[in-house]
Each structure stands twice: as C-alpha cells, then as structure tokens.
Amino acid sequence: MTLQELATEIREINTANGWNVFQEEEWADTYKIPAILALVHSEASEALEAFRKDDRENFLEEMADVLIRVFDLAGHLKLD
C-alpha cells in the first residue's frame, strides 16, 4: 500500500468519524497547517503522558492518533 492509498483510507475514516480533515485549498490558510501541527503535537504529548504513567494501551492509542493526523496531512500535501 502506498502512502497515498493509506492517506485516502485514513481520510475516509476521519470524515466518517466527524474529524475536520485538511482540504487542499486550505494550504494558503495561515491557520490550518499550524492547527494540524498543533494537533500532532498534542497527540504526541498525550502519548508521552501515557508512557510516563506506564499505560501501554493508551500510549498505543495516542501513537495511532499521531499517525492518523500525520498521514491525513501528508496525503493532502501529496507526500509519498
């Protein structure tokens, strides 16, 4: 599976779950990219907190959220 295929699948799941996904035309929006990067940072911080609490299940969930955010953005930026 290519990164683009994975990103497409993630975007479909995110949209179905009500996540506000990145739209290509939003690249010029000086708010959108920094907001997505802040969400990536937030998810990574939550993973760190779970690790510190020795909560493996929550750690894995938060790491999955990091990847979901990164792949959604990467897909829309056509990164492969």
PDB file of C-alpha atoms in Angstrom:
ATOM      1  CA  MET A   1       0.000   0.000   0.000  1.00  0.00           C
ATOM      2  CA  THR A   2       1.386   3.423  -0.928  1.00  0.00           C
ATOM      3  CA  LEU A   3       1.318   6.400   1.413  1.00  0.00           C
ATOM      4  CA  GLN A   4      -1.324   7.990  -0.801  1.00  0.00           C
ATOM      5  CA  GLU A   5      -3.551   4.905  -0.579  1.00  0.00           C
ATOM      6  CA  LEU A   6      -3.157   4.832   3.194  1.00  0.00           C
ATOM      7  CA  ALA A   7      -3.844   8.561   3.402  1.00  0.00           C
ATOM      8  CA  THR A   8      -7.016   8.153   1.335  1.00  0.00           C
ATOM      9  CA  GLU A   9      -8.248   5.370   3.599  1.00  0.00           C
ATOM     10  CA  ILE A  10      -7.466   7.429   6.697  1.00  0.00           C
ATOM     11  CA  ARG A  11      -9.237  10.475   5.257  1.00  0.00           C
ATOM     12  CA  GLU A  12     -12.375   8.428   4.595  1.00  0.00           C
ATOM     13  CA  ILE A  13     -12.353   7.069   8.154  1.00  0.00           C
ATOM     14  CA  ASN A  14     -11.685  10.517   9.631  1.00  0.00           C
ATOM     15  CA  THR A  15     -14.524  12.059   7.633  1.00  0.00           C
ATOM     16  CA  ALA A  16     -16.897   9.269   8.693  1.00  0.00           C
ATOM     17  CA  ASN A  17     -15.930   9.871  12.329  1.00  0.00           C
ATOM     18  CA  GLY A  18     -16.516  13.612  12.097  1.00  0.00           C
ATOM     19  CA  TRP A  19     -12.884  14.748  12.194  1.00  0.00           C
ATOM     20  CA  ASN A  20     -12.247  18.048  10.443  1.00  0.00           C
ATOM     21  CA  VAL A  21      -9.901  16.878   7.672  1.00  0.00           C
ATOM     22  CA  PHE A  22      -7.480  19.054   5.732  1.00  0.00           C
ATOM     23  CA  GLN A  23      -8.644  20.275   2.327  1.00  0.00           C
ATOM     24  CA  GLU A  24      -6.027  21.049  -0.338  1.00  0.00           C
ATOM     25  CA  GLU A  25      -7.411  24.548  -0.913  1.00  0.00           C
ATOM     26  CA  GLU A  26      -6.736  25.343   2.758  1.00  0.00           C
ATOM     27  CA  TRP A  27      -2.948  25.380   2.206  1.00  0.00           C
ATOM     28  CA  ALA A  28      -2.993  29.195   1.945  1.00  0.00           C
ATOM     29  CA  ASP A  29      -4.938  29.444   5.211  1.00  0.00           C
ATOM     30  CA  THR A  30      -2.308  30.533   7.729  1.00  0.00           C
ATOM     31  CA  TYR A  31      -4.369  28.898  10.480  1.00  0.00           C
ATOM     32  CA  LYS A  32      -4.966  25.404   9.102  1.00  0.00           C
ATOM     33  CA  ILE A  33      -1.451  23.904   8.797  1.00  0.00           C
ATOM     34  CA  PRO A  34      -0.296  25.243  12.183  1.00  0.00           C
ATOM     35  CA  ALA A  35      -3.525  23.924  13.731  1.00  0.00           C
ATOM     36  CA  ILE A  36      -2.922  20.449  12.327  1.00  0.00           C
ATOM     37  CA  LEU A  37       0.691  20.506  13.525  1.00  0.00           C
ATOM     38  CA  ALA A  38      -0.552  21.551  16.967  1.00  0.00           C
ATOM     39  CA  LEU A  39      -2.903  18.545  16.946  1.00  0.00           C
ATOM     40  CA  VAL A  40       0.020  16.257  16.053  1.00  0.00           C
ATOM     41  CA  HIS A  41       1.983  17.767  18.938  1.00  0.00           C
ATOM     42  CA  SER A  42      -0.983  17.354  21.274  1.00  0.00           C
ATOM     43  CA  GLU A  43      -1.376  13.684  20.386  1.00  0.00           C
ATOM     44  CA  ALA A  44       2.376  13.110  20.864  1.00  0.00           C
ATOM     45  CA  SER A  45       2.191  14.830  24.268  1.00  0.00           C
ATOM     46  CA  GLU A  46      -0.702  12.591  25.255  1.00  0.00           C
ATOM     47  CA  ALA A  47       1.362   9.560  24.203  1.00  0.00           C
ATOM     48  CA  LEU A  48       4.261  10.761  26.346  1.00  0.00           C
ATOM     49  CA  GLU A  49       1.957  11.184  29.323  1.00  0.00           C
ATOM     50  CA  ALA A  50       0.575   7.673  28.848  1.00  0.00           C
ATOM     51  CA  PHE A  51       4.122   6.313  28.636  1.00  0.00           C
ATOM     52  CA  ARG A  52       5.066   8.083  31.865  1.00  0.00           C
ATOM     53  CA  LYS A  53       2.027   6.520  33.543  1.00  0.00           C
ATOM     54  CA  ASP A  54       3.009   3.096  32.158  1.00  0.00           C
ATOM     55  CA  ASP A  55      -0.344   2.920  30.348  1.00  0.00           C
ATOM     56  CA  ARG A  56       0.609   0.897  27.279  1.00  0.00           C
ATOM     57  CA  GLU A  57      -2.927   0.668  25.883  1.00  0.00           C
ATOM     58  CA  ASN A  58      -3.427   4.435  25.960  1.00  0.00           C
ATOM     59  CA  PHE A  59       0.111   5.007  24.664  1.00  0.00           C
ATOM     60  CA  LEU A  60      -0.615   2.869  21.590  1.00  0.00           C
ATOM     61  CA  GLU A  61      -3.915   4.645  21.026  1.00  0.00           C
ATOM     62  CA  GLU A  62      -2.265   8.069  21.161  1.00  0.00           C
ATOM     63  CA  MET A  63       0.533   6.956  18.818  1.00  0.00           C
ATOM     64  CA  ALA A  64      -2.123   5.798  16.363  1.00  0.00           C
ATOM     65  CA  ASP A  65      -3.703   9.264  16.619  1.00  0.00           C
ATOM     66  CA  VAL A  66      -0.319  10.851  15.810  1.00  0.00           C
ATOM     67  CA  LEU A  67      -0.025   8.712  12.688  1.00  0.00           C
ATOM     68  CA  ILE A  68      -3.602   9.421  11.646  1.00  0.00           C
ATOM     69  CA  ARG A  69      -3.023  13.179  11.851  1.00  0.00           C
ATOM     70  CA  VAL A  70       0.328  12.992  10.028  1.00  0.00           C
ATOM     71  CA  PHE A  71      -0.920  10.697   7.258  1.00  0.00           C
ATOM     72  CA  ASP A  72      -4.045  12.797   6.712  1.00  0.00           C
ATOM     73  CA  LEU A  73      -1.930  15.915   6.229  1.00  0.00           C
ATOM     74  CA  ALA A  74       0.737  14.112   4.172  1.00  0.00           C
ATOM     75  CA  GLY A  75      -1.893  12.721   1.851  1.00  0.00           C
ATOM     76  CA  HIS A  76      -3.313  16.117   1.099  1.00  0.00           C
ATOM     77  CA  LEU A  77       0.125  17.570   0.536  1.00  0.00           C
ATOM     78  CA  LYS A  78       0.746  14.748  -1.976  1.00  0.00           C
ATOM     79  CA  LEU A  79       3.728  13.469   0.018  1.00  0.00           C
ATOM     80  CA  ASP A  80       4.626   9.901  -0.907  1.00  0.00           C
TER      81      ASP A  80
END
